[in-house]
JSON list of C-alpha atoms in Angstrom, two decimals:
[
{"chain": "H", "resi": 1, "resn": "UNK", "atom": "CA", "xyz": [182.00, 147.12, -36.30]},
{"chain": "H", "resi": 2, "resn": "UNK", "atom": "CA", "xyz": [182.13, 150.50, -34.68]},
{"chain": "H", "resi": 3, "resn": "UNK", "atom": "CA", "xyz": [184.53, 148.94, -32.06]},
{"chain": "H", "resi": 4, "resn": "UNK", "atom": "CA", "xyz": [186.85, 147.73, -34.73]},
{"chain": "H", "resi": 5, "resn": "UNK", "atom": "CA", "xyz": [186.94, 151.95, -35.84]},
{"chain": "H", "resi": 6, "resn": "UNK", "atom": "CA", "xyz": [187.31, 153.46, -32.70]},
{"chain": "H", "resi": 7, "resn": "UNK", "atom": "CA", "xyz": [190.30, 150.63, -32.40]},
{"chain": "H", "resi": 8, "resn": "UNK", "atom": "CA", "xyz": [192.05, 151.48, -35.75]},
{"chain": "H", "resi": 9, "resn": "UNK", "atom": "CA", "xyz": [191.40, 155.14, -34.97]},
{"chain": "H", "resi": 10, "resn": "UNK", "atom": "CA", "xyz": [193.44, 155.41, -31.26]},
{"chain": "H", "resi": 11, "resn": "UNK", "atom": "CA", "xyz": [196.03, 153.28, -32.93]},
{"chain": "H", "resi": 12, "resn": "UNK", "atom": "CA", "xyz": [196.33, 156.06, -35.63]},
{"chain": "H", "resi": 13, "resn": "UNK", "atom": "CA", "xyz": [196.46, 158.31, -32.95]},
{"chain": "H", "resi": 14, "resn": "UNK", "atom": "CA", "xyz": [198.87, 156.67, -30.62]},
{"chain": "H", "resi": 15, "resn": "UNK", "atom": "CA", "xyz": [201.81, 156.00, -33.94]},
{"chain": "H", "resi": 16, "resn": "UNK", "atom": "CA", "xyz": [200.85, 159.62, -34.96]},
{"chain": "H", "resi": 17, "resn": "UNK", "atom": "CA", "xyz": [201.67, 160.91, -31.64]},
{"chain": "H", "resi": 18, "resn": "UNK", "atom": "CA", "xyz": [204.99, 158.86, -32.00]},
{"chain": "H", "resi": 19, "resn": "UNK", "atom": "CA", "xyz": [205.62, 160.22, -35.53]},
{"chain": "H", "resi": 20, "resn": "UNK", "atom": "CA", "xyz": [205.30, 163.97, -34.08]},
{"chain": "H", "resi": 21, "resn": "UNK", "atom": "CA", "xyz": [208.19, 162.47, -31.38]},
{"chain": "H", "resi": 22, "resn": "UNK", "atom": "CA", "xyz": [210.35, 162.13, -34.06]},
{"chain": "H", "resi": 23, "resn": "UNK", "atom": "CA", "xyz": [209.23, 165.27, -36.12]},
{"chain": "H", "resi": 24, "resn": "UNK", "atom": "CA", "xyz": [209.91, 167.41, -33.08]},
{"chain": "H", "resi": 25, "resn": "UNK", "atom": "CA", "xyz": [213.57, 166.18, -32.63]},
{"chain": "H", "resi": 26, "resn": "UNK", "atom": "CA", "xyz": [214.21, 166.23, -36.08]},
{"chain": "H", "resi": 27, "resn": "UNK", "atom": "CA", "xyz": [213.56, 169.61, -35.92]},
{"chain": "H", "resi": 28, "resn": "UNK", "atom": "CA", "xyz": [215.73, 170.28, -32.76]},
{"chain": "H", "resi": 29, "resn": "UNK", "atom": "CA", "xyz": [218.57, 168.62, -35.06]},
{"chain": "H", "resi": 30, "resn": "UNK", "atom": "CA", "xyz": [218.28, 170.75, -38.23]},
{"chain": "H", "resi": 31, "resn": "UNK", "atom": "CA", "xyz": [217.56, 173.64, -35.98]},
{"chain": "H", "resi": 32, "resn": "UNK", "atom": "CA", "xyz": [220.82, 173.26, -34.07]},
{"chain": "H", "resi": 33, "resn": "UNK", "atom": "CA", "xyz": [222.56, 172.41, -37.42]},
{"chain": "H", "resi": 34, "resn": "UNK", "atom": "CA", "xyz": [221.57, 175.49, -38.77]},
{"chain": "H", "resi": 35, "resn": "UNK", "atom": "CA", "xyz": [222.59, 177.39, -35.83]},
{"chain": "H", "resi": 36, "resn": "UNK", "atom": "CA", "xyz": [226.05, 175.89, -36.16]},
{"chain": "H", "resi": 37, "resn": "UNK", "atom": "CA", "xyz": [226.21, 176.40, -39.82]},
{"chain": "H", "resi": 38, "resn": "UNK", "atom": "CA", "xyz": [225.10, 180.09, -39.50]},
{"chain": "H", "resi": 39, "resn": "UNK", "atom": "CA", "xyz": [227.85, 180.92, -36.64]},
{"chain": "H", "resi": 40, "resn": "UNK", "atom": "CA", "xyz": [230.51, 179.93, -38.86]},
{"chain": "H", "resi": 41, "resn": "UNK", "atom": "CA", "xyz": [229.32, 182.09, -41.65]},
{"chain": "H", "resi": 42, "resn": "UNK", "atom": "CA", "xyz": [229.35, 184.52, -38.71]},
{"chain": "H", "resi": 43, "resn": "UNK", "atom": "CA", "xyz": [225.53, 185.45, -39.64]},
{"chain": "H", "resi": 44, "resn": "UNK", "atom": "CA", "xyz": [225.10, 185.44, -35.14]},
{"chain": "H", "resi": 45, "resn": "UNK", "atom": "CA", "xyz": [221.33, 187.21, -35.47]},
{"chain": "H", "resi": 46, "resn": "UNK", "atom": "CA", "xyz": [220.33, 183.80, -37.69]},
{"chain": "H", "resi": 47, "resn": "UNK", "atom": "CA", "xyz": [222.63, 181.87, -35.55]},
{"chain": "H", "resi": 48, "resn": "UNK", "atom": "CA", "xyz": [220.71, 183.25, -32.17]},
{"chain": "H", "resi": 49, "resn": "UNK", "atom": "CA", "xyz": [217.19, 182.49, -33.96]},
{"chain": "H", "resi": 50, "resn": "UNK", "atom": "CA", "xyz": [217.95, 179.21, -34.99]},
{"chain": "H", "resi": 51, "resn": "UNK", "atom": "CA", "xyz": [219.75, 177.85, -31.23]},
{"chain": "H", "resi": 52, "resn": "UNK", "atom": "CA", "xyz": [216.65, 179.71, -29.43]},
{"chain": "H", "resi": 53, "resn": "UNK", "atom": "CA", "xyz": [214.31, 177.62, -31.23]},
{"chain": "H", "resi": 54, "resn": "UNK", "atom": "CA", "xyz": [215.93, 174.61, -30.73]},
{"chain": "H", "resi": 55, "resn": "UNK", "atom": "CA", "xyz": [215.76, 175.54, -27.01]},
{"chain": "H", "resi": 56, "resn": "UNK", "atom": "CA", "xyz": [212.28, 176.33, -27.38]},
{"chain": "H", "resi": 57, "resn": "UNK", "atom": "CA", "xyz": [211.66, 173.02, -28.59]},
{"chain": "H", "resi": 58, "resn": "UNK", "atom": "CA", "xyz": [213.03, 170.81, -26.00]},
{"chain": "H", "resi": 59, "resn": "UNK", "atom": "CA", "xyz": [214.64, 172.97, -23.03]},
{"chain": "H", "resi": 60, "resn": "UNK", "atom": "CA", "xyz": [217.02, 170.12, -22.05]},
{"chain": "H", "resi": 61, "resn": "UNK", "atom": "CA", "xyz": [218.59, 169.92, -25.27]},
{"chain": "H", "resi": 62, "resn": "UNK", "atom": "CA", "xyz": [222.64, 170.94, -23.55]},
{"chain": "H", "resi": 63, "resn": "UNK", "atom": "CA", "xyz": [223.93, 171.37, -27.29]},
{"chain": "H", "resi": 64, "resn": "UNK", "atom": "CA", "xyz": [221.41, 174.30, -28.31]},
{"chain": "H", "resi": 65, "resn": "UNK", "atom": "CA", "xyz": [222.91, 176.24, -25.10]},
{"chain": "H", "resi": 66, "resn": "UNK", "atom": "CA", "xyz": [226.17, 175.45, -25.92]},
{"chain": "H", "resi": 67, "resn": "UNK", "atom": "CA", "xyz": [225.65, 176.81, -29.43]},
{"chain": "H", "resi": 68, "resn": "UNK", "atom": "CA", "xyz": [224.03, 179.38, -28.34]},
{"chain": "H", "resi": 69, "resn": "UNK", "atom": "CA", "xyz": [226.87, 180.31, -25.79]},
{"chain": "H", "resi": 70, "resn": "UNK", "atom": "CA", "xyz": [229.34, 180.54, -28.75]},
{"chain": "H", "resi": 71, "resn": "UNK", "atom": "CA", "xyz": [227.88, 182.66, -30.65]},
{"chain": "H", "resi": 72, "resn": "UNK", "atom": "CA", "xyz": [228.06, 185.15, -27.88]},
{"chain": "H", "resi": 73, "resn": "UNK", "atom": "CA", "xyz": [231.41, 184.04, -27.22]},
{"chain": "H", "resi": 74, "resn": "UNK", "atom": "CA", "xyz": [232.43, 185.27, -30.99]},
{"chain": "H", "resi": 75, "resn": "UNK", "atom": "CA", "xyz": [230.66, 188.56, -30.25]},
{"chain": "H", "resi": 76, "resn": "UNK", "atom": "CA", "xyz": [232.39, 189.16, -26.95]},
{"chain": "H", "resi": 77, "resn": "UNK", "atom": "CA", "xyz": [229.29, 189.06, -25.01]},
{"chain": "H", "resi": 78, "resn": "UNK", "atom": "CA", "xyz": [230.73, 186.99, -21.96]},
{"chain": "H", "resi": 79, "resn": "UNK", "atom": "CA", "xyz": [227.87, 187.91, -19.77]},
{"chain": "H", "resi": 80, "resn": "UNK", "atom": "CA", "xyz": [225.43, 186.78, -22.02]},
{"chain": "H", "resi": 81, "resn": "UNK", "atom": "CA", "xyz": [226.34, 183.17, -22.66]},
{"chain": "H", "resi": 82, "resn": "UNK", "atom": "CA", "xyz": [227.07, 183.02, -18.68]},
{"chain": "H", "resi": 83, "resn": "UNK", "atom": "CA", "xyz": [223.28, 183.83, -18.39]},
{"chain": "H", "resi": 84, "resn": "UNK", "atom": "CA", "xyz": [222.58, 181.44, -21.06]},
{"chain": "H", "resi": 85, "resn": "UNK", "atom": "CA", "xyz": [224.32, 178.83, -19.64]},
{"chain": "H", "resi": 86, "resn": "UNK", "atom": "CA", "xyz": [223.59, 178.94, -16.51]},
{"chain": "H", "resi": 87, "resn": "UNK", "atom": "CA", "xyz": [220.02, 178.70, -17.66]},
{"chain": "H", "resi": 88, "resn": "UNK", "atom": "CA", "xyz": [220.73, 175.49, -19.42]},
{"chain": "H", "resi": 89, "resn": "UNK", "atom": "CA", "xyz": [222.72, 174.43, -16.48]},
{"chain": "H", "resi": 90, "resn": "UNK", "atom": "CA", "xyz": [218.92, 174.59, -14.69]},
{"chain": "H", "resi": 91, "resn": "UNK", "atom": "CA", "xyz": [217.14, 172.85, -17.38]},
{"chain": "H", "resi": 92, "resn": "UNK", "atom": "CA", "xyz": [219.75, 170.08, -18.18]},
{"chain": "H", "resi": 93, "resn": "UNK", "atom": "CA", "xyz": [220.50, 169.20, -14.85]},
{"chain": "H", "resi": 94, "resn": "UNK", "atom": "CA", "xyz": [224.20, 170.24, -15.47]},
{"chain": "H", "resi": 95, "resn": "UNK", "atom": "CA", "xyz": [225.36, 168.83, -18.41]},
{"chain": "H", "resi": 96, "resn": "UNK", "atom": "CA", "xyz": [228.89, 168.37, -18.53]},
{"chain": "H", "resi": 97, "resn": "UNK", "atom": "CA", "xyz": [229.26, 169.80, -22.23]},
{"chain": "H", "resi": 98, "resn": "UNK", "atom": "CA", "xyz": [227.61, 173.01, -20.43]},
{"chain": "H", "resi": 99, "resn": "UNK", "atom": "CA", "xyz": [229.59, 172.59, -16.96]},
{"chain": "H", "resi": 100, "resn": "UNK", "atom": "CA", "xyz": [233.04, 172.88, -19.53]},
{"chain": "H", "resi": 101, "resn": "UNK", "atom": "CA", "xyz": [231.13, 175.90, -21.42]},
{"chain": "H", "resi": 102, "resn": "UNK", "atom": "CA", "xyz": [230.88, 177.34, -18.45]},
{"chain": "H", "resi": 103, "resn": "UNK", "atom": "CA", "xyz": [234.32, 177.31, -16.81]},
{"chain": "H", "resi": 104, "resn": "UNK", "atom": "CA", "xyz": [235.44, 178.38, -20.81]},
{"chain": "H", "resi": 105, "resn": "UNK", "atom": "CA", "xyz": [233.28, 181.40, -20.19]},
{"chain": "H", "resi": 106, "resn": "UNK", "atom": "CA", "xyz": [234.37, 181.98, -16.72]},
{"chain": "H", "resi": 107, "resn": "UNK", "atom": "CA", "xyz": [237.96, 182.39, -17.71]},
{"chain": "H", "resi": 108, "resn": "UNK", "atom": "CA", "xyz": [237.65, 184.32, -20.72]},
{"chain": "H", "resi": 109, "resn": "UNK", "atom": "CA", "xyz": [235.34, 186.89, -18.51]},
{"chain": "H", "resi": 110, "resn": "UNK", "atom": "CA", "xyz": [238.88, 186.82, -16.12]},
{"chain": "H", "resi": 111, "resn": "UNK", "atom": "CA", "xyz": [240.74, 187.35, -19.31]},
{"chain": "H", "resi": 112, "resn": "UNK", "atom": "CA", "xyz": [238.74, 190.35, -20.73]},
{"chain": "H", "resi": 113, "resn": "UNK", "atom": "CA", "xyz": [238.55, 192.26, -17.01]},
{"chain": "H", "resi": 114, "resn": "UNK", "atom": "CA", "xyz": [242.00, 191.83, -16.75]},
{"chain": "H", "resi": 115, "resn": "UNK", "atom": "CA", "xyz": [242.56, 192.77, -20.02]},
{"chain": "H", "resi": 116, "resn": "UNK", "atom": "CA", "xyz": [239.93, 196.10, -19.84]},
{"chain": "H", "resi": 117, "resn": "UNK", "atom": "CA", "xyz": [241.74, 196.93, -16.00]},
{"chain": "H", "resi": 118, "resn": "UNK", "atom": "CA", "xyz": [245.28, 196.65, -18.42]},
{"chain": "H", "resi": 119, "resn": "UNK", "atom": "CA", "xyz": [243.95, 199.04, -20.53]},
{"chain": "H", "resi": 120, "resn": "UNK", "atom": "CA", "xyz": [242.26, 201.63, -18.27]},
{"chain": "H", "resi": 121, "resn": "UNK", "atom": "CA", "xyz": [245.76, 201.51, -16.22]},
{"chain": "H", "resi": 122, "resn": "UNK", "atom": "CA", "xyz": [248.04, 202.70, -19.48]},
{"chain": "H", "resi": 123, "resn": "UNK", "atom": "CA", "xyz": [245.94, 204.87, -20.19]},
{"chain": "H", "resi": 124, "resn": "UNK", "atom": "CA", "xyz": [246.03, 206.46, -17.12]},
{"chain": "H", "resi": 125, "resn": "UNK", "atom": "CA", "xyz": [249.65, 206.18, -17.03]},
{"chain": "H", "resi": 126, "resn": "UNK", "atom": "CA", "xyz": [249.85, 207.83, -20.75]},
{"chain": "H", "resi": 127, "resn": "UNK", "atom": "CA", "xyz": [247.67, 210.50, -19.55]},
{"chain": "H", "resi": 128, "resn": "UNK", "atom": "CA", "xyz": [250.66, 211.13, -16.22]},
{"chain": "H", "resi": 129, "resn": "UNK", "atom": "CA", "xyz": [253.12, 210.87, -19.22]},
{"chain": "H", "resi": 130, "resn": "UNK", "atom": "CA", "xyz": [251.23, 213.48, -21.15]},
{"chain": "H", "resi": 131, "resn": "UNK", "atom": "CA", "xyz": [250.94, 216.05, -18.11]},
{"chain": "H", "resi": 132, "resn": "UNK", "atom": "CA", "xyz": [254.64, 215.37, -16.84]},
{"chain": "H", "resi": 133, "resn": "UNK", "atom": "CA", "xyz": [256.72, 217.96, -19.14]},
{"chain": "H", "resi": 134, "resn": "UNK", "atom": "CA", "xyz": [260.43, 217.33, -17.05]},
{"chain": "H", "resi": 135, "resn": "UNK", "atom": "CA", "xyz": [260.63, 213.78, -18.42]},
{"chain": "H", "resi": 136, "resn": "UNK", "atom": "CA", "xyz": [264.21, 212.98, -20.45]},
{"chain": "H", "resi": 137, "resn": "UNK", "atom": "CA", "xyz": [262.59, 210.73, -22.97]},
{"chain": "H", "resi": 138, "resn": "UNK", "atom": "CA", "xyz": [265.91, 209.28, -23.68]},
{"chain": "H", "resi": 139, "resn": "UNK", "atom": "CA", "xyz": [266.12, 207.99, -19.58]},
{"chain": "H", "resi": 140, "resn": "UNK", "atom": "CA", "xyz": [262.80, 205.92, -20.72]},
{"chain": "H", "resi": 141, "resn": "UNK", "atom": "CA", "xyz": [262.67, 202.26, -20.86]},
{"chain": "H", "resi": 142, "resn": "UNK", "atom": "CA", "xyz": [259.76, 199.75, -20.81]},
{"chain": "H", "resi": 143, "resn": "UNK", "atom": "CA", "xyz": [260.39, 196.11, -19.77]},
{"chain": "H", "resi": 144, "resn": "UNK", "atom": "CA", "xyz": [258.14, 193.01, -21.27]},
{"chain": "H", "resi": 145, "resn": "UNK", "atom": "CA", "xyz": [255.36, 193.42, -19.13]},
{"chain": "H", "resi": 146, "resn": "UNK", "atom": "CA", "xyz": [254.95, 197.08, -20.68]},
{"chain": "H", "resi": 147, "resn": "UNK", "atom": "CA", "xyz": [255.64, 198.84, -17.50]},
{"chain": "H", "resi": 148, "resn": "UNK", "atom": "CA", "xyz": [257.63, 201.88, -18.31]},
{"chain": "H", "resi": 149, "resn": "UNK", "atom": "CA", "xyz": [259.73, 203.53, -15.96]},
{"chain": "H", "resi": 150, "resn": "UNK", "atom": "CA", "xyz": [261.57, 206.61, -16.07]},
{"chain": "H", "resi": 151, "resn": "UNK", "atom": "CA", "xyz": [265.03, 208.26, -15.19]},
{"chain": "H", "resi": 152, "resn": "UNK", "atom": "CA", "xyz": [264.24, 212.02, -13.92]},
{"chain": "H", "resi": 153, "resn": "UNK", "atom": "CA", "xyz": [266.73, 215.11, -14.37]},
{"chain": "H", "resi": 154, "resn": "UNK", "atom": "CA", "xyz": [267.07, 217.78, -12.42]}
]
């Protein structure tokens, strides 16, 4: 009789083991969903919680990174969702969702430097613009790249 227990109690334990297998990737699931639902509603703090527990739960889960890359995508923070990428890239044994993210992310970080260097260089040439007093601002023309150039008078 005892035998017939300790039977019927490991195969309670061996289908409730299975049942927590299925709990725990529910869980990844609504977690990610959540995650997704909160970066459109562009709550990212929520959004960030929600991906990193998903993560947390099963570190190969590629779509939790990927999330999680976006929403630092919509804040501008290219760095960070390389880092978290390439972290995912480790765990996931490069995932091809995350090998796109990642060239997505590379270019946009190309993008923005070129973008921040295009910036830094008219101001610089606003600030020669400023300190140059001789300048006939009629003889001034700009083409479509936003180059100016200038016509000087004696």
């Amino acid at each position: 009789m005892k035998r017939w227990y300790f039977i019927i109690g490991l195969v309670f334990l061996i289908l409730s083991g299975t049942a927590c297998g299925k709990n725990t990737e529910q869980q990844i699931a609504e977690q990610i969903k959540l995650g997704e639902q909160y970066l459109l509603e562009q709550n990212y703090e929520q959004a960030i919680v929600a991906f990193n527990k998903a993560i947390e739960l099963d570190p190969k889960q590629a779509e939790a990174y990927v999330g999680l890359a976006d929403v630092y995508i919509q804040q501008e923070d290219y760095e960070q969702a390389l880092v978290v990428l390439q972290e995912g890239a480790e765990n996931t044994e490069d995932e091809e969702s995350i090998q796109s993210k990642l060239l997505e992310v590379e270019q946009l970080i190309q993008q923005h430097n070129a973008e921040m260097a295009s910036q830094a260089l008219m101001s610089k040439v606003q600030e020669l613009e400023n300190s140059l007093g001789y300048i006939d601002a009629a003889n001034y023309t700009s083409d479509k790249t936003g180059i100016s150039s200038y016509v000087f008078c004696d």
